[in-house]
Amino acid sequence: KAGVTQTPRYLIKTRGQQVTLSCSPISGHRSVSWYQQTPGQGLQFLFEYFSETQRNKGNFPGRFSGRQFSNSRSEMNVSTLELGDSALYLCASRVEGSTGELFFGEGSRLTVL
Amino acid sequence: AQSVAQPEDQVNVAEGNPLTVKCTYSVSGNPYLFWYVQYPNRGLQFLLKYITGDNLVKGSYGFEAEFNKSQTSFHLKKPSALVSDSALYFCAGRAPNTGGFKTIFGAGTRLFVKA
């Protein structure tokens, strides 16, 4: 069974650009969450999607957005990139109705210059 | 506000010695608690979880954790550390039966096991 797949793994952008990150959950998992990981802030919750609906959102500005498709694949977008957006972006999926354990992808490491 | 705290940024232990990585929580109700491990440039891997029942939970790679409701703690333990256990460890919690799904993570504890 394939794990959670995130693309791209690494990317470099400049300030003001936008970026789209993709996440394919484990087959059968319909819940997808996104986290931002930085050395100073640890793991910060961005948002969670289930059945194409955003079910929960963290405390991030509106520049951060996401969506989920009918096949449960998810994308997140960051517009007008800032230096502080440099981070490892992690996607996690889980089986709905389970006791909540998350399965993480390898992450997308974004560097903003 | 709900939170998970890991009071130690770093834990150092010699190979073969027991290890403990501490975690305390402030999560409403009877929380679900988790430990994850992260190796360099990788995502997080699930180690173990406490849902209900026995306070001592066993997980992957010989790790176990003890749930203590009165002290609101969920410390990760291993009887004999290996150099390969060196990694970043995260404690996490979630309030059950809440709308939506939001797992809260601690700041992480870096474990160094020296040979």
mmCIF file with all atom_site columns, C-alpha atoms in Angstrom:
data_model
loop_
_atom_site.group_PDB
_atom_site.id
_atom_site.type_symbol
_atom_site.label_atom_id
_atom_site.label_alt_id
_atom_site.label_comp_id
_atom_site.label_asym_id
_atom_site.label_entity_id
_atom_site.label_seq_id
_atom_site.pdbx_PDB_ins_code
_atom_site.Cartn_x
_atom_site.Cartn_y
_atom_site.Cartn_z
_atom_site.occupancy
_atom_site.B_iso_or_equiv
_atom_site.pdbx_formal_charge
_atom_site.auth_seq_id
_atom_site.auth_comp_id
_atom_site.auth_asym_id
_atom_site.auth_atom_id
_atom_site.pdbx_PDB_model_num
ATOM 1   C CA . LYS A 1 1   ? 0.000   0.000  0.000  1.00 0.00 ? 1   LYS A CA 1
ATOM 2   C CA . ALA A 1 2   ? 1.549   3.301  -1.057 1.00 0.00 ? 2   ALA A CA 1
ATOM 3   C CA . GLY A 1 3   ? 2.107   5.915  1.608  1.00 0.00 ? 3   GLY A CA 1
ATOM 4   C CA . VAL A 1 4   ? 1.298   9.596  1.550  1.00 0.00 ? 4   VAL A CA 1
ATOM 5   C CA . THR A 1 5   ? 2.964   11.226 -1.437 1.00 0.00 ? 5   THR A CA 1
ATOM 6   C CA . GLN A 1 6   ? 3.929   14.873 -1.509 1.00 0.00 ? 6   GLN A CA 1
ATOM 7   C CA . THR A 1 7   ? 5.261   16.782 -4.487 1.00 0.00 ? 7   THR A CA 1
ATOM 8   C CA . PRO A 1 8   ? 7.508   18.531 -5.066 1.00 0.00 ? 8   PRO A CA 1
ATOM 9   C CA . ARG A 1 9   ? 9.997   17.502 -2.378 1.00 0.00 ? 9   ARG A CA 1
ATOM 10  C CA . TYR A 1 10  ? 12.102  20.624 -2.703 1.00 0.00 ? 10  TYR A CA 1
ATOM 11  C CA . LEU A 1 11  ? 11.485  23.983 -4.255 1.00 0.00 ? 11  LEU A CA 1
ATOM 12  C CA . ILE A 1 12  ? 12.973  27.455 -4.247 1.00 0.00 ? 12  ILE A CA 1
ATOM 13  C CA . LYS A 1 13  ? 10.912  30.572 -4.819 1.00 0.00 ? 13  LYS A CA 1
ATOM 14  C CA . THR A 1 14  ? 11.447  34.294 -4.503 1.00 0.00 ? 14  THR A CA 1
ATOM 15  C CA . ARG A 1 15  ? 9.466   36.748 -2.440 1.00 0.00 ? 15  ARG A CA 1
ATOM 16  C CA . GLY A 1 16  ? 6.158   37.712 -3.986 1.00 0.00 ? 16  GLY A CA 1
ATOM 17  C CA . GLN A 1 17  ? 5.767   34.505 -5.978 1.00 0.00 ? 17  GLN A CA 1
ATOM 18  C CA . GLN A 1 18  ? 3.170   31.880 -5.268 1.00 0.00 ? 18  GLN A CA 1
ATOM 19  C CA . VAL A 1 19  ? 3.518   28.143 -4.786 1.00 0.00 ? 19  VAL A CA 1
ATOM 20  C CA . THR A 1 20  ? 1.259   25.122 -4.997 1.00 0.00 ? 20  THR A CA 1
ATOM 21  C CA . LEU A 1 21  ? 2.038   21.919 -3.118 1.00 0.00 ? 21  LEU A CA 1
ATOM 22  C CA . SER A 1 22  ? 0.353   18.601 -3.754 1.00 0.00 ? 22  SER A CA 1
ATOM 23  C CA . CYS A 1 23  ? -0.538  15.695 -1.491 1.00 0.00 ? 23  CYS A CA 1
ATOM 24  C CA . SER A 1 24  ? -1.903  12.265 -2.376 1.00 0.00 ? 24  SER A CA 1
ATOM 25  C CA . PRO A 1 25  ? -3.194  10.446 0.722  1.00 0.00 ? 25  PRO A CA 1
ATOM 26  C CA . ILE A 1 26  ? -3.084  6.763  1.400  1.00 0.00 ? 26  ILE A CA 1
ATOM 27  C CA . SER A 1 27  ? -5.744  4.956  -0.606 1.00 0.00 ? 27  SER A CA 1
ATOM 28  C CA . GLY A 1 28  ? -8.998  4.938  1.349  1.00 0.00 ? 28  GLY A CA 1
ATOM 29  C CA . HIS A 1 29  ? -8.031  7.874  3.562  1.00 0.00 ? 29  HIS A CA 1
ATOM 30  C CA . ARG A 1 30  ? -10.429 10.752 3.105  1.00 0.00 ? 30  ARG A CA 1
ATOM 31  C CA . SER A 1 31  ? -9.084  13.133 5.741  1.00 0.00 ? 31  SER A CA 1
ATOM 32  C CA . VAL A 1 32  ? -6.052  15.230 4.835  1.00 0.00 ? 32  VAL A CA 1
ATOM 33  C CA . SER A 1 33  ? -4.298  17.709 7.123  1.00 0.00 ? 33  SER A CA 1
ATOM 34  C CA . TRP A 1 34  ? -1.488  20.140 6.416  1.00 0.00 ? 34  TRP A CA 1
ATOM 35  C CA . TYR A 1 35  ? 1.183   21.318 8.831  1.00 0.00 ? 35  TYR A CA 1
ATOM 36  C CA . GLN A 1 36  ? 4.005   23.836 8.611  1.00 0.00 ? 36  GLN A CA 1
ATOM 37  C CA . GLN A 1 37  ? 7.225   22.872 10.352 1.00 0.00 ? 37  GLN A CA 1
ATOM 38  C CA . THR A 1 38  ? 9.904   25.426 11.174 1.00 0.00 ? 38  THR A CA 1
ATOM 39  C CA . PRO A 1 39  ? 12.792  25.243 13.652 1.00 0.00 ? 39  PRO A CA 1
ATOM 40  C CA . GLY A 1 40  ? 11.418  28.108 15.707 1.00 0.00 ? 40  GLY A CA 1
ATOM 41  C CA . GLN A 1 41  ? 7.691   27.331 15.708 1.00 0.00 ? 41  GLN A CA 1
ATOM 42  C CA . GLY A 1 42  ? 7.620   23.548 15.555 1.00 0.00 ? 42  GLY A CA 1
ATOM 43  C CA . LEU A 1 43  ? 4.606   21.951 13.889 1.00 0.00 ? 43  LEU A CA 1
ATOM 44  C CA . GLN A 1 44  ? 1.810   24.392 13.209 1.00 0.00 ? 44  GLN A CA 1
ATOM 45  C CA . PHE A 1 45  ? -1.587  23.206 11.989 1.00 0.00 ? 45  PHE A CA 1
ATOM 46  C CA . LEU A 1 46  ? -2.671  24.798 8.728  1.00 0.00 ? 46  LEU A CA 1
ATOM 47  C CA . PHE A 1 47  ? -5.949  23.128 7.770  1.00 0.00 ? 47  PHE A CA 1
ATOM 48  C CA . GLU A 1 48  ? -7.795  19.861 7.451  1.00 0.00 ? 48  GLU A CA 1
ATOM 49  C CA . TYR A 1 49  ? -10.034 18.622 4.677  1.00 0.00 ? 49  TYR A CA 1
ATOM 50  C CA . PHE A 1 50  ? -12.561 15.850 4.517  1.00 0.00 ? 50  PHE A CA 1
ATOM 51  C CA . SER A 1 51  ? -14.730 15.053 1.519  1.00 0.00 ? 51  SER A CA 1
ATOM 52  C CA . GLU A 1 52  ? -13.634 18.201 -0.296 1.00 0.00 ? 52  GLU A CA 1
ATOM 53  C CA . THR A 1 53  ? -14.663 20.429 2.636  1.00 0.00 ? 53  THR A CA 1
ATOM 54  C CA . GLN A 1 54  ? -12.351 22.371 4.890  1.00 0.00 ? 54  GLN A CA 1
ATOM 55  C CA . ARG A 1 55  ? -13.252 21.180 8.332  1.00 0.00 ? 55  ARG A CA 1
ATOM 56  C CA . ASN A 1 56  ? -10.712 23.024 10.444 1.00 0.00 ? 56  ASN A CA 1
ATOM 57  C CA . LYS A 1 57  ? -8.270  25.881 9.973  1.00 0.00 ? 57  LYS A CA 1
ATOM 58  C CA . GLY A 1 58  ? -5.248  27.064 11.895 1.00 0.00 ? 58  GLY A CA 1
ATOM 59  C CA . ASN A 1 59  ? -4.116  30.615 12.576 1.00 0.00 ? 59  ASN A CA 1
ATOM 60  C CA . PHE A 1 60  ? -2.500  31.472 9.281  1.00 0.00 ? 60  PHE A CA 1
ATOM 61  C CA . PRO A 1 61  ? -3.122  34.463 7.047  1.00 0.00 ? 61  PRO A CA 1
ATOM 62  C CA . GLY A 1 62  ? -5.392  34.255 4.039  1.00 0.00 ? 62  GLY A CA 1
ATOM 63  C CA . ARG A 1 63  ? -2.361  33.859 1.773  1.00 0.00 ? 63  ARG A CA 1
ATOM 64  C CA . PHE A 1 64  ? -2.453  30.208 2.773  1.00 0.00 ? 64  PHE A CA 1
ATOM 65  C CA . SER A 1 65  ? -5.238  28.264 1.144  1.00 0.00 ? 65  SER A CA 1
ATOM 66  C CA . GLY A 1 66  ? -6.046  24.724 0.248  1.00 0.00 ? 66  GLY A CA 1
ATOM 67  C CA . ARG A 1 67  ? -8.499  22.445 -1.405 1.00 0.00 ? 67  ARG A CA 1
ATOM 68  C CA . GLN A 1 68  ? -9.347  18.790 -1.722 1.00 0.00 ? 68  GLN A CA 1
ATOM 69  C CA . PHE A 1 69  ? -10.498 16.960 -4.811 1.00 0.00 ? 69  PHE A CA 1
ATOM 70  C CA . SER A 1 70  ? -13.052 14.197 -5.173 1.00 0.00 ? 70  SER A CA 1
ATOM 71  C CA . ASN A 1 71  ? -10.276 11.580 -5.175 1.00 0.00 ? 71  ASN A CA 1
ATOM 72  C CA . SER A 1 72  ? -9.104  12.928 -1.769 1.00 0.00 ? 72  SER A CA 1
ATOM 73  C CA . ARG A 1 73  ? -5.931  14.426 -3.224 1.00 0.00 ? 73  ARG A CA 1
ATOM 74  C CA . SER A 1 74  ? -5.209  17.813 -1.727 1.00 0.00 ? 74  SER A CA 1
ATOM 75  C CA . GLU A 1 75  ? -3.316  20.927 -2.694 1.00 0.00 ? 75  GLU A CA 1
ATOM 76  C CA . MET A 1 76  ? -2.221  23.903 -0.691 1.00 0.00 ? 76  MET A CA 1
ATOM 77  C CA . ASN A 1 77  ? -1.311  27.264 -2.111 1.00 0.00 ? 77  ASN A CA 1
ATOM 78  C CA . VAL A 1 78  ? 0.695   30.094 -0.665 1.00 0.00 ? 78  VAL A CA 1
ATOM 79  C CA . SER A 1 79  ? 0.459   33.411 -2.455 1.00 0.00 ? 79  SER A CA 1
ATOM 80  C CA . THR A 1 80  ? 2.709   36.459 -2.200 1.00 0.00 ? 80  THR A CA 1
ATOM 81  C CA . LEU A 1 81  ? 5.488   34.479 -0.590 1.00 0.00 ? 81  LEU A CA 1
ATOM 82  C CA . GLU A 1 82  ? 7.452   35.966 2.297  1.00 0.00 ? 82  GLU A CA 1
ATOM 83  C CA . LEU A 1 83  ? 10.855  34.948 3.636  1.00 0.00 ? 83  LEU A CA 1
ATOM 84  C CA . GLY A 1 84  ? 9.148   33.602 6.744  1.00 0.00 ? 84  GLY A CA 1
ATOM 85  C CA . ASP A 1 85  ? 7.209   31.080 4.682  1.00 0.00 ? 85  ASP A CA 1
ATOM 86  C CA . SER A 1 86  ? 10.379  29.029 4.274  1.00 0.00 ? 86  SER A CA 1
ATOM 87  C CA . ALA A 1 87  ? 9.535   25.757 5.959  1.00 0.00 ? 87  ALA A CA 1
ATOM 88  C CA . LEU A 1 88  ? 8.852   22.080 5.600  1.00 0.00 ? 88  LEU A CA 1
ATOM 89  C CA . TYR A 1 89  ? 5.206   21.596 4.682  1.00 0.00 ? 89  TYR A CA 1
ATOM 90  C CA . LEU A 1 90  ? 3.838   18.269 5.813  1.00 0.00 ? 90  LEU A CA 1
ATOM 91  C CA . CYS A 1 91  ? 0.696   16.548 4.685  1.00 0.00 ? 91  CYS A CA 1
ATOM 92  C CA . ALA A 1 92  ? -0.943  13.806 6.711  1.00 0.00 ? 92  ALA A CA 1
ATOM 93  C CA . SER A 1 93  ? -3.894  11.546 6.081  1.00 0.00 ? 93  SER A CA 1
ATOM 94  C CA . ARG A 1 94  ? -5.973  9.275  8.248  1.00 0.00 ? 94  ARG A CA 1
ATOM 95  C CA . VAL A 1 95  ? -8.973  7.011  8.097  1.00 0.00 ? 95  VAL A CA 1
ATOM 96  C CA . GLU A 1 96  ? -12.121 8.843  9.134  1.00 0.00 ? 96  GLU A CA 1
ATOM 97  C CA . GLY A 1 97  ? -13.651 7.388  12.266 1.00 0.00 ? 97  GLY A CA 1
ATOM 98  C CA . SER A 1 98  ? -10.341 6.001  13.440 1.00 0.00 ? 98  SER A CA 1
ATOM 99  C CA . THR A 1 99  ? -8.729  7.036  16.673 1.00 0.00 ? 99  THR A CA 1
ATOM 100 C CA . GLY A 1 100 ? -6.879  9.815  14.944 1.00 0.00 ? 100 GLY A CA 1
ATOM 101 C CA . GLU A 1 101 ? -3.419  8.578  14.194 1.00 0.00 ? 101 GLU A CA 1
ATOM 102 C CA . LEU A 1 102 ? -1.847  10.423 11.300 1.00 0.00 ? 102 LEU A CA 1
ATOM 103 C CA . PHE A 1 103 ? 0.183   9.096  8.409  1.00 0.00 ? 103 PHE A CA 1
ATOM 104 C CA . PHE A 1 104 ? 2.645   11.694 7.149  1.00 0.00 ? 104 PHE A CA 1
ATOM 105 C CA . GLY A 1 105 ? 4.268   12.284 3.816  1.00 0.00 ? 105 GLY A CA 1
ATOM 106 C CA . GLU A 1 106 ? 7.952   13.146 3.469  1.00 0.00 ? 106 GLU A CA 1
ATOM 107 C CA . GLY A 1 107 ? 7.148   16.836 3.168  1.00 0.00 ? 107 GLY A CA 1
ATOM 108 C CA . SER A 1 108 ? 7.799   19.629 0.708  1.00 0.00 ? 108 SER A CA 1
ATOM 109 C CA . ARG A 1 109 ? 10.697  21.842 1.685  1.00 0.00 ? 109 ARG A CA 1
ATOM 110 C CA . LEU A 1 110 ? 10.092  25.396 0.514  1.00 0.00 ? 110 LEU A CA 1
ATOM 111 C CA . THR A 1 111 ? 12.862  27.974 0.485  1.00 0.00 ? 111 THR A CA 1
ATOM 112 C CA . VAL A 1 112 ? 11.903  31.580 -0.179 1.00 0.00 ? 112 VAL A CA 1
ATOM 113 C CA . LEU A 1 113 ? 14.743  33.879 -1.259 1.00 0.00 ? 113 LEU A CA 1
ATOM 114 C CA . ALA B 2 1   ? -6.688  26.639 24.964 1.00 0.00 ? 1   ALA B CA 1
ATOM 115 C CA . GLN B 2 2   ? -5.557  23.092 24.420 1.00 0.00 ? 2   GLN B CA 1
ATOM 116 C CA . SER B 2 3   ? -1.848  22.415 24.391 1.00 0.00 ? 3   SER B CA 1
ATOM 117 C CA . VAL B 2 4   ? 0.859   19.800 24.510 1.00 0.00 ? 4   VAL B CA 1
ATOM 118 C CA . ALA B 2 5   ? 4.180   20.585 26.168 1.00 0.00 ? 5   ALA B CA 1
ATOM 119 C CA . GLN B 2 6   ? 7.552   18.915 25.887 1.00 0.00 ? 6   GLN B CA 1
ATOM 120 C CA . PRO B 2 7   ? 9.671   20.556 28.564 1.00 0.00 ? 7   PRO B CA 1
ATOM 121 C CA . GLU B 2 8   ? 13.033  19.364 27.245 1.00 0.00 ? 8   GLU B CA 1
ATOM 122 C CA . ASP B 2 9   ? 14.474  20.600 23.959 1.00 0.00 ? 9   ASP B CA 1
ATOM 123 C CA . GLN B 2 10  ? 17.093  17.870 24.048 1.00 0.00 ? 10  GLN B CA 1
ATOM 124 C CA . VAL B 2 11  ? 17.731  14.633 25.881 1.00 0.00 ? 11  VAL B CA 1
ATOM 125 C CA . ASN B 2 12  ? 21.130  12.953 25.947 1.00 0.00 ? 12  ASN B CA 1
ATOM 126 C CA . VAL B 2 13  ? 21.541  9.318  26.919 1.00 0.00 ? 13  VAL B CA 1
ATOM 127 C CA . ALA B 2 14  ? 24.220  6.669  26.551 1.00 0.00 ? 14  ALA B CA 1
ATOM 128 C CA . GLU B 2 15  ? 23.536  3.606  24.450 1.00 0.00 ? 15  GLU B CA 1
ATOM 129 C CA . GLY B 2 16  ? 22.141  0.782  26.546 1.00 0.00 ? 16  GLY B CA 1
ATOM 130 C CA . ASN B 2 17  ? 20.738  3.105  29.201 1.00 0.00 ? 17  ASN B CA 1
ATOM 131 C CA . PRO B 2 18  ? 17.018  3.695  29.673 1.00 0.00 ? 18  PRO B CA 1
ATOM 132 C CA . LEU B 2 19  ? 15.553  6.813  28.116 1.00 0.00 ? 19  LEU B CA 1
ATOM 133 C CA . THR B 2 20  ? 12.587  9.019  28.952 1.00 0.00 ? 20  THR B CA 1
ATOM 134 C CA . VAL B 2 21  ? 11.171  11.831 26.846 1.00 0.00 ? 21  VAL B CA 1
ATOM 135 C CA . LYS B 2 22  ? 8.640   13.900 28.751 1.00 0.00 ? 22  LYS B CA 1
ATOM 136 C CA . CYS B 2 23  ? 5.250   15.187 27.649 1.00 0.00 ? 23  CYS B CA 1
ATOM 137 C CA . THR B 2 24  ? 2.417   16.928 29.464 1.00 0.00 ? 24  THR B CA 1
ATOM 138 C CA . TYR B 2 25  ? -0.928  17.849 28.007 1.00 0.00 ? 25  TYR B CA 1
ATOM 139 C CA . SER B 2 26  ? -3.846  20.158 28.473 1.00 0.00 ? 26  SER B CA 1
ATOM 140 C CA . VAL B 2 27  ? -6.581  18.656 26.322 1.00 0.00 ? 27  VAL B CA 1
ATOM 141 C CA . SER B 2 28  ? -10.255 18.571 27.225 1.00 0.00 ? 28  SER B CA 1
ATOM 142 C CA . GLY B 2 29  ? -12.075 15.393 28.073 1.00 0.00 ? 29  GLY B CA 1
ATOM 143 C CA . ASN B 2 30  ? -10.333 12.061 27.817 1.00 0.00 ? 30  ASN B CA 1
ATOM 144 C CA . PRO B 2 31  ? -7.746  12.865 25.171 1.00 0.00 ? 31  PRO B CA 1
ATOM 145 C CA . TYR B 2 32  ? -6.185  10.700 22.537 1.00 0.00 ? 32  TYR B CA 1
ATOM 146 C CA . LEU B 2 33  ? -2.395  10.974 22.923 1.00 0.00 ? 33  LEU B CA 1
ATOM 147 C CA . PHE B 2 34  ? 0.314   10.062 20.442 1.00 0.00 ? 34  PHE B CA 1
ATOM 148 C CA . TRP B 2 35  ? 4.063   9.898  19.974 1.00 0.00 ? 35  TRP B CA 1
ATOM 149 C CA . TYR B 2 36  ? 5.727   10.393 16.612 1.00 0.00 ? 36  TYR B CA 1
ATOM 150 C CA . VAL B 2 37  ? 9.371   10.257 15.545 1.00 0.00 ? 37  VAL B CA 1
ATOM 151 C CA . GLN B 2 38  ? 11.056  12.247 12.798 1.00 0.00 ? 38  GLN B CA 1
ATOM 152 C CA . TYR B 2 39  ? 14.376  11.410 11.179 1.00 0.00 ? 39  TYR B CA 1
ATOM 153 C CA . PRO B 2 40  ? 16.307  14.080 9.223  1.00 0.00 ? 40  PRO B CA 1
ATOM 154 C CA . ASN B 2 41  ? 14.579  15.254 6.056  1.00 0.00 ? 41  ASN B CA 1
ATOM 155 C CA . ARG B 2 42  ? 11.695  12.856 6.564  1.00 0.00 ? 42  ARG B CA 1
ATOM 156 C CA . GLY B 2 43  ? 8.072   13.097 7.606  1.00 0.00 ? 43  GLY B CA 1
ATOM 157 C CA . LEU B 2 44  ? 6.808   12.017 11.001 1.00 0.00 ? 44  LEU B CA 1
ATOM 158 C CA . GLN B 2 45  ? 6.305   8.350  11.772 1.00 0.00 ? 45  GLN B CA 1
ATOM 159 C CA . PHE B 2 46  ? 3.705   7.105  14.244 1.00 0.00 ? 46  PHE B CA 1
ATOM 160 C CA . LEU B 2 47  ? 5.148   5.303  17.279 1.00 0.00 ? 47  LEU B CA 1
ATOM 161 C CA . LEU B 2 48  ? 2.268   4.653  19.652 1.00 0.00 ? 48  LEU B CA 1
ATOM 162 C CA . LYS B 2 49  ? -0.989  5.999  21.003 1.00 0.00 ? 49  LYS B CA 1
ATOM 163 C CA . TYR B 2 50  ? -3.133  6.025  24.101 1.00 0.00 ? 50  TYR B CA 1
ATOM 164 C CA . ILE B 2 51  ? -6.871  5.915  23.592 1.00 0.00 ? 51  ILE B CA 1
ATOM 165 C CA . THR B 2 52  ? -8.244  4.256  26.696 1.00 0.00 ? 52  THR B CA 1
ATOM 166 C CA . GLY B 2 53  ? -7.569  1.344  29.019 1.00 0.00 ? 53  GLY B CA 1
ATOM 167 C CA . ASP B 2 54  ? -4.154  0.248  30.260 1.00 0.00 ? 54  ASP B CA 1
ATOM 168 C CA . ASN B 2 55  ? -1.996  3.205  31.203 1.00 0.00 ? 55  ASN B CA 1
ATOM 169 C CA . LEU B 2 56  ? 1.136   1.571  29.777 1.00 0.00 ? 56  LEU B CA 1
ATOM 170 C CA . VAL B 2 57  ? 1.099   1.540  26.006 1.00 0.00 ? 57  VAL B CA 1
ATOM 171 C CA . LYS B 2 58  ? 3.587   -0.373 23.899 1.00 0.00 ? 58  LYS B CA 1
ATOM 172 C CA . GLY B 2 59  ? 4.579   0.717  20.437 1.00 0.00 ? 59  GLY B CA 1
ATOM 173 C CA . SER B 2 60  ? 7.075   0.345  17.640 1.00 0.00 ? 60  SER B CA 1
ATOM 174 C CA . TYR B 2 61  ? 10.842  -0.217 18.002 1.00 0.00 ? 61  TYR B CA 1
ATOM 175 C CA . GLY B 2 62  ? 10.593  -1.169 21.685 1.00 0.00 ? 62  GLY B CA 1
ATOM 176 C CA . PHE B 2 63  ? 9.141   2.147  22.800 1.00 0.00 ? 63  PHE B CA 1
ATOM 177 C CA . GLU B 2 64  ? 6.415   2.448  25.393 1.00 0.00 ? 64  GLU B CA 1
ATOM 178 C CA . ALA B 2 65  ? 4.603   5.317  27.039 1.00 0.00 ? 65  ALA B CA 1
ATOM 179 C CA . GLU B 2 66  ? 2.891   5.769  30.366 1.00 0.00 ? 66  GLU B CA 1
ATOM 180 C CA . PHE B 2 67  ? -0.337  7.721  30.625 1.00 0.00 ? 67  PHE B CA 1
ATOM 181 C CA . ASN B 2 68  ? -0.851  9.469  33.968 1.00 0.00 ? 68  ASN B CA 1
ATOM 182 C CA . LYS B 2 69  ? -4.164  11.255 34.210 1.00 0.00 ? 69  LYS B CA 1
ATOM 183 C CA . SER B 2 70  ? -3.533  12.899 37.577 1.00 0.00 ? 70  SER B CA 1
ATOM 184 C CA . GLN B 2 71  ? -0.272  14.405 36.350 1.00 0.00 ? 71  GLN B CA 1
ATOM 185 C CA . THR B 2 72  ? -1.598  14.956 32.803 1.00 0.00 ? 72  THR B CA 1
ATOM 186 C CA . SER B 2 73  ? 1.537   13.342 31.449 1.00 0.00 ? 73  SER B CA 1
ATOM 187 C CA . PHE B 2 74  ? 2.351   10.900 28.704 1.00 0.00 ? 74  PHE B CA 1
ATOM 188 C CA . HIS B 2 75  ? 6.089   10.190 28.895 1.00 0.00 ? 75  HIS B CA 1
ATOM 189 C CA . LEU B 2 76  ? 7.844   8.132  26.245 1.00 0.00 ? 76  LEU B CA 1
ATOM 190 C CA . LYS B 2 77  ? 10.217  5.451  27.483 1.00 0.00 ? 77  LYS B CA 1
ATOM 191 C CA . LYS B 2 78  ? 12.562  2.767  26.284 1.00 0.00 ? 78  LYS B CA 1
ATOM 192 C CA . PRO B 2 79  ? 14.454  0.340  28.561 1.00 0.00 ? 79  PRO B CA 1
ATOM 193 C CA . SER B 2 80  ? 17.653  0.308  26.510 1.00 0.00 ? 80  SER B CA 1
ATOM 194 C CA . ALA B 2 81  ? 18.510  3.091  24.048 1.00 0.00 ? 81  ALA B CA 1
ATOM 195 C CA . LEU B 2 82  ? 20.136  2.518  20.672 1.00 0.00 ? 82  LEU B CA 1
ATOM 196 C CA . VAL B 2 83  ? 22.248  4.975  18.690 1.00 0.00 ? 83  VAL B CA 1
ATOM 197 C CA . SER B 2 84  ? 19.672  4.594  15.913 1.00 0.00 ? 84  SER B CA 1
ATOM 198 C CA . ASP B 2 85  ? 17.007  6.020  18.243 1.00 0.00 ? 85  ASP B CA 1
ATOM 199 C CA . SER B 2 86  ? 18.619  9.439  17.821 1.00 0.00 ? 86  SER B CA 1
ATOM 200 C CA . ALA B 2 87  ? 15.907  11.572 16.225 1.00 0.00 ? 87  ALA B CA 1
ATOM 201 C CA . LEU B 2 88  ? 13.309  14.249 16.897 1.00 0.00 ? 88  LEU B CA 1
ATOM 202 C CA . TYR B 2 89  ? 10.325  13.092 18.944 1.00 0.00 ? 89  TYR B CA 1
ATOM 203 C CA . PHE B 2 90  ? 6.928   14.725 19.024 1.00 0.00 ? 90  PHE B CA 1
ATOM 204 C CA . CYS B 2 91  ? 4.132   14.251 21.503 1.00 0.00 ? 91  CYS B CA 1
ATOM 205 C CA . ALA B 2 92  ? 0.646   15.043 20.210 1.00 0.00 ? 92  ALA B CA 1
ATOM 206 C CA . GLY B 2 93  ? -2.903  15.131 21.492 1.00 0.00 ? 93  GLY B CA 1
ATOM 207 C CA . ARG B 2 94  ? -6.444  15.425 20.283 1.00 0.00 ? 94  ARG B CA 1
ATOM 208 C CA . ALA B 2 95  ? -9.738  15.870 22.085 1.00 0.00 ? 95  ALA B CA 1
ATOM 209 C CA . PRO B 2 96  ? -12.075 13.070 21.061 1.00 0.00 ? 96  PRO B CA 1
ATOM 210 C CA . ASN B 2 97  ? -15.528 13.717 19.658 1.00 0.00 ? 97  ASN B CA 1
ATOM 211 C CA . THR B 2 98  ? -14.705 17.255 18.655 1.00 0.00 ? 98  THR B CA 1
ATOM 212 C CA . GLY B 2 99  ? -15.977 18.738 15.451 1.00 0.00 ? 99  GLY B CA 1
ATOM 213 C CA . GLY B 2 100 ? -13.426 18.410 12.759 1.00 0.00 ? 100 GLY B CA 1
ATOM 214 C CA . PHE B 2 101 ? -10.028 17.051 13.400 1.00 0.00 ? 101 PHE B CA 1
ATOM 215 C CA . LYS B 2 102 ? -7.073  18.900 14.847 1.00 0.00 ? 102 LYS B CA 1
ATOM 216 C CA . THR B 2 103 ? -4.106  17.169 16.378 1.00 0.00 ? 103 THR B CA 1
ATOM 217 C CA . ILE B 2 104 ? -1.950  19.457 18.506 1.00 0.00 ? 104 ILE B CA 1
ATOM 218 C CA . PHE B 2 105 ? 1.782   18.814 18.601 1.00 0.00 ? 105 PHE B CA 1
ATOM 219 C CA . GLY B 2 106 ? 4.407   19.617 21.190 1.00 0.00 ? 106 GLY B CA 1
ATOM 220 C CA . ALA B 2 107 ? 7.529   21.519 20.161 1.00 0.00 ? 107 ALA B CA 1
ATOM 221 C CA . GLY B 2 108 ? 9.566   18.342 19.867 1.00 0.00 ? 108 GLY B CA 1
ATOM 222 C CA . THR B 2 109 ? 12.466  16.859 21.817 1.00 0.00 ? 109 THR B CA 1
ATOM 223 C CA . ARG B 2 110 ? 15.710  15.967 20.149 1.00 0.00 ? 110 ARG B CA 1
ATOM 224 C CA . LEU B 2 111 ? 17.124  12.713 21.449 1.00 0.00 ? 111 LEU B CA 1
ATOM 225 C CA . PHE B 2 112 ? 20.848  12.049 21.197 1.00 0.00 ? 112 PHE B CA 1
ATOM 226 C CA . VAL B 2 113 ? 22.059  8.556  21.991 1.00 0.00 ? 113 VAL B CA 1
ATOM 227 C CA . LYS B 2 114 ? 25.837  8.273  22.163 1.00 0.00 ? 114 LYS B CA 1
ATOM 228 C CA . ALA B 2 115 ? 27.731  5.055  21.689 1.00 0.00 ? 115 ALA B CA 1
#
